[in-house]
GROMACS .gro file of C-alpha atoms in nm:
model
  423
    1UNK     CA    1   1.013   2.357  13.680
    2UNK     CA    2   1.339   2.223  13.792
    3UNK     CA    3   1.610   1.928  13.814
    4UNK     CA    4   1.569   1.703  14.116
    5UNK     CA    5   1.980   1.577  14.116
    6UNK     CA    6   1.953   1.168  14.104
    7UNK     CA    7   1.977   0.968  14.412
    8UNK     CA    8   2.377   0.930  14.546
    9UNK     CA    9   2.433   1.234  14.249
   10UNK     CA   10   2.711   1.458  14.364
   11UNK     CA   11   2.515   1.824  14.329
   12UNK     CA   12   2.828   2.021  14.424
   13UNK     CA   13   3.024   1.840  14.119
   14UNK     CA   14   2.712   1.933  13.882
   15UNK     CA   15   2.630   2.273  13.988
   16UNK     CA   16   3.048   2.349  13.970
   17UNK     CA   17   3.051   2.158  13.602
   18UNK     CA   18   2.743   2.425  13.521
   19UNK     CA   19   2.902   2.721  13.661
   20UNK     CA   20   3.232   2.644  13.459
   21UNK     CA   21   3.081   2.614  13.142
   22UNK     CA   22   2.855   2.951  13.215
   23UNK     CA   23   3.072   3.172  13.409
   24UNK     CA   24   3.226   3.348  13.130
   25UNK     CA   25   2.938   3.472  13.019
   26UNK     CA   26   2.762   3.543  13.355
   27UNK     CA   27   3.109   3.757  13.399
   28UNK     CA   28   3.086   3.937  13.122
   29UNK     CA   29   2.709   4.035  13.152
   30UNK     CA   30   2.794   4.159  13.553
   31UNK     CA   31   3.089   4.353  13.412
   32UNK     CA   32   2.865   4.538  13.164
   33UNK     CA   33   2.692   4.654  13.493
   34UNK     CA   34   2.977   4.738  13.719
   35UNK     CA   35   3.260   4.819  13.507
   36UNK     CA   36   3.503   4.614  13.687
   37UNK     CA   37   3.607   4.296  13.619
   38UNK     CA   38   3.709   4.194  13.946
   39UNK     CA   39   3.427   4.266  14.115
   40UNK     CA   40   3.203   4.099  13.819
   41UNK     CA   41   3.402   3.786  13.869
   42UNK     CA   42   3.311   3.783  14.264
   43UNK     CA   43   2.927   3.863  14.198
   44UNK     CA   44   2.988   3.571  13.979
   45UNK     CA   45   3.126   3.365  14.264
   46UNK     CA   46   2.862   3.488  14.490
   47UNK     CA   47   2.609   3.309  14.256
   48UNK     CA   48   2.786   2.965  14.259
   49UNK     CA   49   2.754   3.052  14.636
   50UNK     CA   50   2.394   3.073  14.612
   51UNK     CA   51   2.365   2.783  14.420
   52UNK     CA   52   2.551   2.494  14.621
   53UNK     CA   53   2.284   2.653  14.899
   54UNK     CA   54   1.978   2.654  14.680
   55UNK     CA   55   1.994   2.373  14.426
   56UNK     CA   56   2.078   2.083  14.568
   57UNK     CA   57   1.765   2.178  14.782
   58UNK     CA   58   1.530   2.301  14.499
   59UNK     CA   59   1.672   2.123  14.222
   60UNK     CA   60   1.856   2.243  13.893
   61UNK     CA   61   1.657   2.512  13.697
   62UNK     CA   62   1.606   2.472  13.359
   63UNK     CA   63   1.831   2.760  13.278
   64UNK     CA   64   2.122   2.740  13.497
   65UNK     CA   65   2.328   2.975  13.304
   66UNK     CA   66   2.023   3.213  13.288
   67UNK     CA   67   1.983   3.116  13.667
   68UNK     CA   68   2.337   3.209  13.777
   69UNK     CA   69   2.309   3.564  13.558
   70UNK     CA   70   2.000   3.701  13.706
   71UNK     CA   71   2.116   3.627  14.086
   72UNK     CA   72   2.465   3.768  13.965
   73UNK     CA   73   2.293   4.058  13.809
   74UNK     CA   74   2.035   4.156  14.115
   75UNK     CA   75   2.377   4.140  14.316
   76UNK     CA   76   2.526   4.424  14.112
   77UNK     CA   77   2.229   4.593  14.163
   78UNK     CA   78   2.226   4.578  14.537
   79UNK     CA   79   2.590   4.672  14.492
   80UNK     CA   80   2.594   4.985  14.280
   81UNK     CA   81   2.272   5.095  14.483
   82UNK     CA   82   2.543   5.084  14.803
   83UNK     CA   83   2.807   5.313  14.648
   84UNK     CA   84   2.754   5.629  14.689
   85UNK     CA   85   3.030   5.795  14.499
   86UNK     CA   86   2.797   5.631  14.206
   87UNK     CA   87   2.494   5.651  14.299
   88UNK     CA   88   2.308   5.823  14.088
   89UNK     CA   89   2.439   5.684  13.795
   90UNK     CA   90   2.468   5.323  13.869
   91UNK     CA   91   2.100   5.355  14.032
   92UNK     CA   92   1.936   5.411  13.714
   93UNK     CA   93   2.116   5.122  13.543
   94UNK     CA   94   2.018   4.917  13.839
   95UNK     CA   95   1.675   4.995  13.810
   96UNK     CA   96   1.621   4.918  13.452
   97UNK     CA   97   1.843   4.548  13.543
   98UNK     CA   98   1.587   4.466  13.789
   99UNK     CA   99   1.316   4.446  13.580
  100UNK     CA  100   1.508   4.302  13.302
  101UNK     CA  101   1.454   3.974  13.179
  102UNK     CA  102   1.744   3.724  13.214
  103UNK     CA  103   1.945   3.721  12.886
  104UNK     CA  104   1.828   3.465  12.653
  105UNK     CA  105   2.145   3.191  12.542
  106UNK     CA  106   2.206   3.249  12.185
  107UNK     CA  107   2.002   3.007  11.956
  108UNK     CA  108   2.180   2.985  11.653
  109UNK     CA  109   2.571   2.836  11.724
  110UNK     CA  110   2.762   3.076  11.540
  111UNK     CA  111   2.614   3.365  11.744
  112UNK     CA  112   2.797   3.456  12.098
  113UNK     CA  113   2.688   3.758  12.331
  114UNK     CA  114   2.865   4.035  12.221
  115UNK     CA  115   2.982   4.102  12.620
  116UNK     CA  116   3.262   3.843  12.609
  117UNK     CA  117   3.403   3.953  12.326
  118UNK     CA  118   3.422   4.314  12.518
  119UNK     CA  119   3.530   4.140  12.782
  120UNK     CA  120   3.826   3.972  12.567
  121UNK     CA  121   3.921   4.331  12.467
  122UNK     CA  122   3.891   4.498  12.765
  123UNK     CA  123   4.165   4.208  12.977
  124UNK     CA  124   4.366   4.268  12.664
  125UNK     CA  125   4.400   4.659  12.758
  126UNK     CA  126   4.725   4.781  12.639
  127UNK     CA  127   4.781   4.901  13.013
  128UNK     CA  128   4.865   4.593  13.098
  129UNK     CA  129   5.146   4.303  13.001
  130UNK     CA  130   5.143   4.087  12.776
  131UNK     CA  131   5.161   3.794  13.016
  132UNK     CA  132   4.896   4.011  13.222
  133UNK     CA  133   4.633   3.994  12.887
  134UNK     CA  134   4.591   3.637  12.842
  135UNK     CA  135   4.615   3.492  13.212
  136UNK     CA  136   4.391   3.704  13.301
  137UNK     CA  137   4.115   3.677  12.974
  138UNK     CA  138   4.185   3.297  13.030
  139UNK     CA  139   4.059   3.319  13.356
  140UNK     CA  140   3.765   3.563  13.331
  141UNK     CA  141   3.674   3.417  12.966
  142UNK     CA  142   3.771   3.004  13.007
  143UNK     CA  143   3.684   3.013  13.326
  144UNK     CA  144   4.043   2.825  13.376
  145UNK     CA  145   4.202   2.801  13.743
  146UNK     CA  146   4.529   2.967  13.806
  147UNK     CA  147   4.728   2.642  13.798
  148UNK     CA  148   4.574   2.526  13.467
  149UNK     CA  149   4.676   2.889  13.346
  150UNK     CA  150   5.044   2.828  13.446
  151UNK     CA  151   5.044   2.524  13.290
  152UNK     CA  152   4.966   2.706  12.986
  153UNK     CA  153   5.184   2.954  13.051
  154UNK     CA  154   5.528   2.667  13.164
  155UNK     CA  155   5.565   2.950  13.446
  156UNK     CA  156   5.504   2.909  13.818
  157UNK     CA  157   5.147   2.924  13.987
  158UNK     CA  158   5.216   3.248  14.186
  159UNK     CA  159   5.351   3.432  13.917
  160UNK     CA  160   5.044   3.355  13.757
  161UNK     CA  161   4.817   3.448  14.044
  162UNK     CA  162   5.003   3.772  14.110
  163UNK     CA  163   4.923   3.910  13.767
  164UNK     CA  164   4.549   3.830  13.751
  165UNK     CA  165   4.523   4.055  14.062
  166UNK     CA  166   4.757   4.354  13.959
  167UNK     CA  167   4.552   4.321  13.638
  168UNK     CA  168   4.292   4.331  13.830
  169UNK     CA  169   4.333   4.627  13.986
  170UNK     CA  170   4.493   4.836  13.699
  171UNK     CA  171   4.183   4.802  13.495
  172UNK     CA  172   4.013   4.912  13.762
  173UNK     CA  173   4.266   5.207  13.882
  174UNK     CA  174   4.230   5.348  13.491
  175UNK     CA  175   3.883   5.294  13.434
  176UNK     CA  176   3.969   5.113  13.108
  177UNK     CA  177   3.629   5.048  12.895
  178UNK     CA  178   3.394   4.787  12.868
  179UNK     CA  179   3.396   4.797  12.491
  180UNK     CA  180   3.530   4.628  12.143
  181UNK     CA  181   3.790   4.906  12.031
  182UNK     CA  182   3.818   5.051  11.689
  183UNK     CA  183   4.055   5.161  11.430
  184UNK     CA  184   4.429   5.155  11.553
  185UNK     CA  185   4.321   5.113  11.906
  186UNK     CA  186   4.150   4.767  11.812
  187UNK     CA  187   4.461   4.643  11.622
  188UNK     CA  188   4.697   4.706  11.884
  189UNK     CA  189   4.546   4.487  12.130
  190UNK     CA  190   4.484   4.237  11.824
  191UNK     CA  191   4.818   4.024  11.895
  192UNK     CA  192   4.694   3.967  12.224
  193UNK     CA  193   4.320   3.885  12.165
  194UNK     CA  194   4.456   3.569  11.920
  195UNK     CA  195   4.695   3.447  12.155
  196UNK     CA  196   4.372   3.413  12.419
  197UNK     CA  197   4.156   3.276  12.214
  198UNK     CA  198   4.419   3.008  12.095
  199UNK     CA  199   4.517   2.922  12.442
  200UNK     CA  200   4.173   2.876  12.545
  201UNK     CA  201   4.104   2.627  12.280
  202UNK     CA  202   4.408   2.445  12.327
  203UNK     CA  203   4.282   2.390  12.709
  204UNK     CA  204   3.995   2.237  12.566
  205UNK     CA  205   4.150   2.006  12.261
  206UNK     CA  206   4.396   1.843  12.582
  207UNK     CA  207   4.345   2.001  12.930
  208UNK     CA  208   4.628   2.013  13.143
  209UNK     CA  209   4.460   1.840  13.458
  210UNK     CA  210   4.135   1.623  13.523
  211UNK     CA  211   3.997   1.325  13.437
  212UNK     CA  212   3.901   1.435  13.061
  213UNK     CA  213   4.138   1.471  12.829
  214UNK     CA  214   3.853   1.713  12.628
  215UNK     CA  215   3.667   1.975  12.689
  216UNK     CA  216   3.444   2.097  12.416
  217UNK     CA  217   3.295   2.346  12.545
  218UNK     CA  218   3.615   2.551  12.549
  219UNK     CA  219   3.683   2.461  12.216
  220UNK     CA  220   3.345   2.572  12.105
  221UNK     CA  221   3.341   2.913  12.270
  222UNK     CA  222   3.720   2.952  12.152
  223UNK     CA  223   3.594   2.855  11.787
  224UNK     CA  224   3.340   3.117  11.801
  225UNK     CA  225   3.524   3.425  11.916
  226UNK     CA  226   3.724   3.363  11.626
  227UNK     CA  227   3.506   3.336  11.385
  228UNK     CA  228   3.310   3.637  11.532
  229UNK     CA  229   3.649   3.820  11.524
  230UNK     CA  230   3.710   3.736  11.163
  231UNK     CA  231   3.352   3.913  11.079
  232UNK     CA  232   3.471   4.211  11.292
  233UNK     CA  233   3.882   4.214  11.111
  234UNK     CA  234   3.806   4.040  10.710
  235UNK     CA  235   4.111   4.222  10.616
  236UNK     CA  236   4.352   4.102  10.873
  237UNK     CA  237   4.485   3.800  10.796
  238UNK     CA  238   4.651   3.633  11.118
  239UNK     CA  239   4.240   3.662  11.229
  240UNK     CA  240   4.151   3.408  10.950
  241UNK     CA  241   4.422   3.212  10.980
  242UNK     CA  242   4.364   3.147  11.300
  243UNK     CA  243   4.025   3.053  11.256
  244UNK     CA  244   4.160   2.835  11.000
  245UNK     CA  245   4.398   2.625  11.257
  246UNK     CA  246   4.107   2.592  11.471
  247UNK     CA  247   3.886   2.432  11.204
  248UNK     CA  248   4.119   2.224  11.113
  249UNK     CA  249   4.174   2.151  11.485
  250UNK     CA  250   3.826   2.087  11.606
  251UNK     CA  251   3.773   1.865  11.306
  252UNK     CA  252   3.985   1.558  11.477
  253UNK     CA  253   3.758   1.592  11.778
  254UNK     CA  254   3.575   1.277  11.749
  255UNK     CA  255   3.823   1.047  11.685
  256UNK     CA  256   4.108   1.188  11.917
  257UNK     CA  257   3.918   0.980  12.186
  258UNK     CA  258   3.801   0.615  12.218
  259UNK     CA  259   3.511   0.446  12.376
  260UNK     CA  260   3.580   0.509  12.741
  261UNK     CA  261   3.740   0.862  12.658
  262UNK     CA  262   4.050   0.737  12.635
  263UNK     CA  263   4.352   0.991  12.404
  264UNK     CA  264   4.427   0.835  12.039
  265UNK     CA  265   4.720   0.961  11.902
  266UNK     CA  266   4.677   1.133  11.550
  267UNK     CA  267   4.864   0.805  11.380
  268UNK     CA  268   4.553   0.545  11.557
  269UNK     CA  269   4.323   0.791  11.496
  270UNK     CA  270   4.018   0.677  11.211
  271UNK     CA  271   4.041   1.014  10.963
  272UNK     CA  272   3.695   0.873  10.846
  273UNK     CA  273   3.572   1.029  11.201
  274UNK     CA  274   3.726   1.348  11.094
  275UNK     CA  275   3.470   1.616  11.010
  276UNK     CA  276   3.488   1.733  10.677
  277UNK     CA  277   3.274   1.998  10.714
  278UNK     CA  278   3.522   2.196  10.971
  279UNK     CA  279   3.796   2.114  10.696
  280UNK     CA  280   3.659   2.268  10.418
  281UNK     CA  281   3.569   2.569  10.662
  282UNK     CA  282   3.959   2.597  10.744
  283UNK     CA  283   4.056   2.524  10.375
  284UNK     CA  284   3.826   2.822  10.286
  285UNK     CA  285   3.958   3.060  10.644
  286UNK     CA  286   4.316   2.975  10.503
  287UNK     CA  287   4.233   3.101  10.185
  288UNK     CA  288   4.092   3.435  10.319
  289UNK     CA  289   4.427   3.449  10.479
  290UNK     CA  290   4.691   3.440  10.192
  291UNK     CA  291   4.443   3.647  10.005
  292UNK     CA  292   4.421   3.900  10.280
  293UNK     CA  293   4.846   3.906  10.309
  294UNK     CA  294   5.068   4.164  10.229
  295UNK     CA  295   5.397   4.000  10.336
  296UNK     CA  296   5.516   3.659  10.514
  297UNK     CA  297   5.283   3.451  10.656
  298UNK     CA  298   5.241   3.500  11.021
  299UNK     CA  299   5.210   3.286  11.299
  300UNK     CA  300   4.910   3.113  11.286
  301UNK     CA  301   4.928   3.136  10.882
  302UNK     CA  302   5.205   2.872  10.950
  303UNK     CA  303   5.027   2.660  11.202
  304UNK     CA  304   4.720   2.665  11.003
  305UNK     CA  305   4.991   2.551  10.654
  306UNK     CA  306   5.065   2.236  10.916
  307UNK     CA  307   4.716   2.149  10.984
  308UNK     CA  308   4.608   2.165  10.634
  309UNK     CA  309   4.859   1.929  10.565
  310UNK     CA  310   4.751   1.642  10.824
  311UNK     CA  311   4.386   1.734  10.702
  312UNK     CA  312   4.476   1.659  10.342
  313UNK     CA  313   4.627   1.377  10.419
  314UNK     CA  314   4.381   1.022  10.381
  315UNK     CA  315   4.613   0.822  10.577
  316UNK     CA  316   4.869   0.846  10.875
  317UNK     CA  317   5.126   0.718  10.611
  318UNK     CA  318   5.035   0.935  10.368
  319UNK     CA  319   5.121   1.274  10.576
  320UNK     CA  320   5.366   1.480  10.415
  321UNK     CA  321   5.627   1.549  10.663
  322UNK     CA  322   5.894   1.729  10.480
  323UNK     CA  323   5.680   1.984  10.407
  324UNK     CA  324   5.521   2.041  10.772
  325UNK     CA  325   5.933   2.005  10.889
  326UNK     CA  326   5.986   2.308  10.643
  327UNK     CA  327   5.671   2.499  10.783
  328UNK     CA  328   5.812   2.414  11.139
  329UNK     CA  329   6.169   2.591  11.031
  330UNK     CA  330   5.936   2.877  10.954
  331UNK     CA  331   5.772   2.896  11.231
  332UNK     CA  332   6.090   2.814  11.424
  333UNK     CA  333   6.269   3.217  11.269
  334UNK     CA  334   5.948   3.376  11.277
  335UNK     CA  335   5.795   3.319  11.610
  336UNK     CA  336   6.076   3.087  11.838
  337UNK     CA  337   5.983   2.891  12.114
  338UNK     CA  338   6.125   2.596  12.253
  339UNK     CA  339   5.749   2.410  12.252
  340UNK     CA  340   5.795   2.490  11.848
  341UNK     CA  341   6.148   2.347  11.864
  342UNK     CA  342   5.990   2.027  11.985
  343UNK     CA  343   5.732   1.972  11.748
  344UNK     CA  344   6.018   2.021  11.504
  345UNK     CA  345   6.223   1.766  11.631
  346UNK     CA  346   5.849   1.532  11.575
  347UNK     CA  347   5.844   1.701  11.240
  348UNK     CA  348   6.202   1.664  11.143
  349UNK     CA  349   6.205   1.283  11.292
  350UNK     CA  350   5.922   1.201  11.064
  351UNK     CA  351   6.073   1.334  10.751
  352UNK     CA  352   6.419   1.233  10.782
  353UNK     CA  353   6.499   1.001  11.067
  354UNK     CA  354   6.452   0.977  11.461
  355UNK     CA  355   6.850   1.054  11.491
  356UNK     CA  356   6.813   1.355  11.375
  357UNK     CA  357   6.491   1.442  11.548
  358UNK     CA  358   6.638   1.375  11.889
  359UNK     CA  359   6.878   1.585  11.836
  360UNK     CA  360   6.671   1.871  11.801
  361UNK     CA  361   6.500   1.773  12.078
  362UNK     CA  362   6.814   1.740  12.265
  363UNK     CA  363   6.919   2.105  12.198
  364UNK     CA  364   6.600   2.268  12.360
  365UNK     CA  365   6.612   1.969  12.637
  366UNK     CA  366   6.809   2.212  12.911
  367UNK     CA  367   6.564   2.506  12.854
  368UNK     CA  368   6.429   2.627  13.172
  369UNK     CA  369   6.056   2.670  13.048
  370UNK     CA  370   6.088   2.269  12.960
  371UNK     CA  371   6.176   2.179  13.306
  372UNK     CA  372   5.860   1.975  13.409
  373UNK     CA  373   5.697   1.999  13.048
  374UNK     CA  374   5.586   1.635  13.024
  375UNK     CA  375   5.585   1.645  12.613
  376UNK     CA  376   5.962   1.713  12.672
  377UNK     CA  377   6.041   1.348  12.777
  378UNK     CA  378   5.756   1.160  12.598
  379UNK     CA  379   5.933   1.301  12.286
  380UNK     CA  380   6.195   1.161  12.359
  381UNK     CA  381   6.090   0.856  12.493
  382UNK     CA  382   5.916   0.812  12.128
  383UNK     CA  383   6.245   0.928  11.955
  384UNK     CA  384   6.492   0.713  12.190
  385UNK     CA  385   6.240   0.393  12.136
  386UNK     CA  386   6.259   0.430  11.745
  387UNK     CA  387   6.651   0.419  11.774
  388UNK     CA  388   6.621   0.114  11.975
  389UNK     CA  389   6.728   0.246  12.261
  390UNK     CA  390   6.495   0.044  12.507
  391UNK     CA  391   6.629   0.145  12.864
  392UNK     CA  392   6.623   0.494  12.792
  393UNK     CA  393   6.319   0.546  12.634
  394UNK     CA  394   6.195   0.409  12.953
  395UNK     CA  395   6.318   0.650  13.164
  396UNK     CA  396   6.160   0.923  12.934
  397UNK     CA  397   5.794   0.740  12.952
  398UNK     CA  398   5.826   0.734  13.331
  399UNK     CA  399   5.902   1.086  13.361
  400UNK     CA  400   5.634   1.195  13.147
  401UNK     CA  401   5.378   1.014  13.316
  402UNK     CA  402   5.539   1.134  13.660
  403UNK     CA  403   5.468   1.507  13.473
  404UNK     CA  404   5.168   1.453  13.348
  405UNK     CA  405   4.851   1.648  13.531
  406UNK     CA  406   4.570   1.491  13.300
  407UNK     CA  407   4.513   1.152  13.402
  408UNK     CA  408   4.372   1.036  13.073
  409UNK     CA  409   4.731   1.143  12.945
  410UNK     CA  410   4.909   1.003  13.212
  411UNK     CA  411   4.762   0.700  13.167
  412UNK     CA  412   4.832   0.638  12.814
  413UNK     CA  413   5.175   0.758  12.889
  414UNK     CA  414   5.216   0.435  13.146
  415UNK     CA  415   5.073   0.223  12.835
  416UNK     CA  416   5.332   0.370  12.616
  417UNK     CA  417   5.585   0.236  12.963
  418UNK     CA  418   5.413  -0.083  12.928
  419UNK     CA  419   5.464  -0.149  12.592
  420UNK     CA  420   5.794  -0.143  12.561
  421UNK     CA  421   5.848  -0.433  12.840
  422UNK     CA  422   5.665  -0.649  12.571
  423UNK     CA  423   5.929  -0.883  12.405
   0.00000   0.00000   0.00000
């Protein structure tokens, strides 16, 4: 049995909604097969392919993602049966595919298939670059475009777009493993793994472009890597305090939009709406992590300090800013960046004045990676506005907007505009 799509439905924006939430996986599952990722992420392609042709046709299946894997899968088959430098190997794993049922989606919410955690592991070879790890994990794992990767990144679309192919290609040109390290190996490419996984859920708590300013799906599959990763590393730290940040995170969800999907900001936002549940879970994660530490708090051990603030806080008012300004100076020597300097300079305003704020902001205005970073001026259009100074802080709101890819932002950017031509 299948979908019909509705009368004057677009299919071709439903099936590519479908394949974006299931692609990652489908990936993963093909790359188990052929041991490349590039070529598991055009089998994957070749299935959406298939798709547009058969479903607006035949209708949705009840199982698109299980749909989209078997097509993928009997395409790897057909492919590995065609090479002949590995044939015999690749035949035998094709036969036993064929008659393989599809993969079943995991019942139980805190499970994930074990391939895209390989797959997080294997894009975060140390063969390749830093930068090279997480665009190209972000774009086999979040299924995330190239330009809503640079975005990410504050660097330009080619660069982007040039390293997902050489990474491409160097996995391929060392045969690096489909496989979850171990021991030193696995710790090495640690650093790495976090950074993707964070990235990936901070493209679903306020993507870069679109019409929705959410996307949980993202933040769910971000949510469980980590937690899957904590079961894999309990004695490393930075692991649960990263799943800490992201509890803590994902429990504003609710309330961060409004009836017609429209952004709140954290000070509008009703903390009743907040779930409690995900607090206590990052309340416990950051425990795990200052029990698990041997020296200074990393990274996401600071982030995670900031969140639990805002979480133990009942009202807007009642946030304690000096302290989250001090975590923000931490964060500030320990991992410096200018997007840290300006949520500082939010920080800093907050606990001792908007003067001082902007000038914080200020310092880290000229930095290149800022240049069309529309936080920059909404900053300090906020900061500017507090200090009374109107015509300026108009100037900064009409940049921002001018910056901003997300429309849902953009828009409440042009309200912020809007507001302050009200006497």
């Amino acid at each position: 049995m299948s979908t019909q799509p509705s009368a004057g439905a677009d299919p071709r924006h439903a099936i590519e909604t479908v394949f974006r939430l299931e692609s990652p996986r489908v990936i993963a599952g093909v790359t188990r097969v052929v041991r490349d990722v590039g070529i598991a992420e055009e089998l994957a392609q070749d299935a959406l392919v298939a798709a547009l042709e058969q479903w607006p046709r035949d209708g949705v299946p009840d199982n698109p993602g299980a749909w989209l894997m078997a097509t993928a899968r009997h395409r790897a088959v057909d492919l590995v049966r065609r090479r002949e430098n590995y044939a015999r190997k690749l035949a035998e794993i094709g036969r036993s595919l064929e008659t393989a049922a599809p993969p079943e989606e995991p019942a139980d919410p805190e499970d994930i298939d074990d391939d895209l955690l390989r797959l997080v592991f294997t894009a975060c070879h140390p063969v390749l670059s830093a930068e090279a790890r997480i665009a190209l994990t972000l774009r086999l794992l979040g299924g995330l475009t190239t330009p809503e990767i640079a975005r990410a990144f504050l660097v330009p679309e080619p660069t982007v777009a040039q390293r997902i192919v050489r990474a491409k290609k160097t996995l391929a040109g060392r045969n690096v493993a489909f496989e979850v390290p171990c021991g030193p190996e696995r710790e090495a490419r640690l650093g790495s793994v976090l950074d993707v996984i964070y990235l990936i859920f901070n493209e679903g708590y306020a993507a870069t472009a679109g019409d929705d300013w959410l996307r949980p799906a993202l933040c769910e599959d971000a949510l469980r890597l980590a937690r899957v990763l904590a079961g894999l590393m309990p004695k490393e730290p930075e692991v649960h305090a990263l799943v800490s940040l992201l509890e803590f995170q994902a429990s504003r969800t609710a309330a961060r939009t409004g009836a017609d999907g429209e952004p709140v900001l954290l000070k509008d936002q009703n903390r009743r709406r907040w779930n409690r549940m995900l607090i206590a879970r990052g309340i416990t994660a950051l425990h795990l992590a200052d029990a698990t530490a041997t020296g200074a708090p990393g990274p996401y051990a600071l982030q995670a300090a900031i969140a639990a603030c805002h979480a133990h806080a009942h009202t807007y008012e009642e946030t304690d800013w000096a302290s989250i300004a001090t975590l923000y100076g931490l964060l500030a020597a320990r991992a410096p960046s200018p997007v840290v300097e300006l949520n500082r300079a939010v920080a800093v305003s907050m606990a001792r004045g908007p003067a001082e704020g902007l000038a914080i902001a200020d310092a880290v205005a000229a930095e290149p990676a800022l240049r069309d970073y529309h936080l920059l001026p909404s900053v300090r259009g906020d900061l500017l506005a507090r200090l009374g100074r109107t015509a300026e802080a108009r100037e900064e709101f009409r940049r921002a907007a001018e910056l901003a890819r997300n429309e849902r932002e953009r828009e409440l950017l042009r309200g912020r505009l809007r507001s302050l031509d009200v006497p």
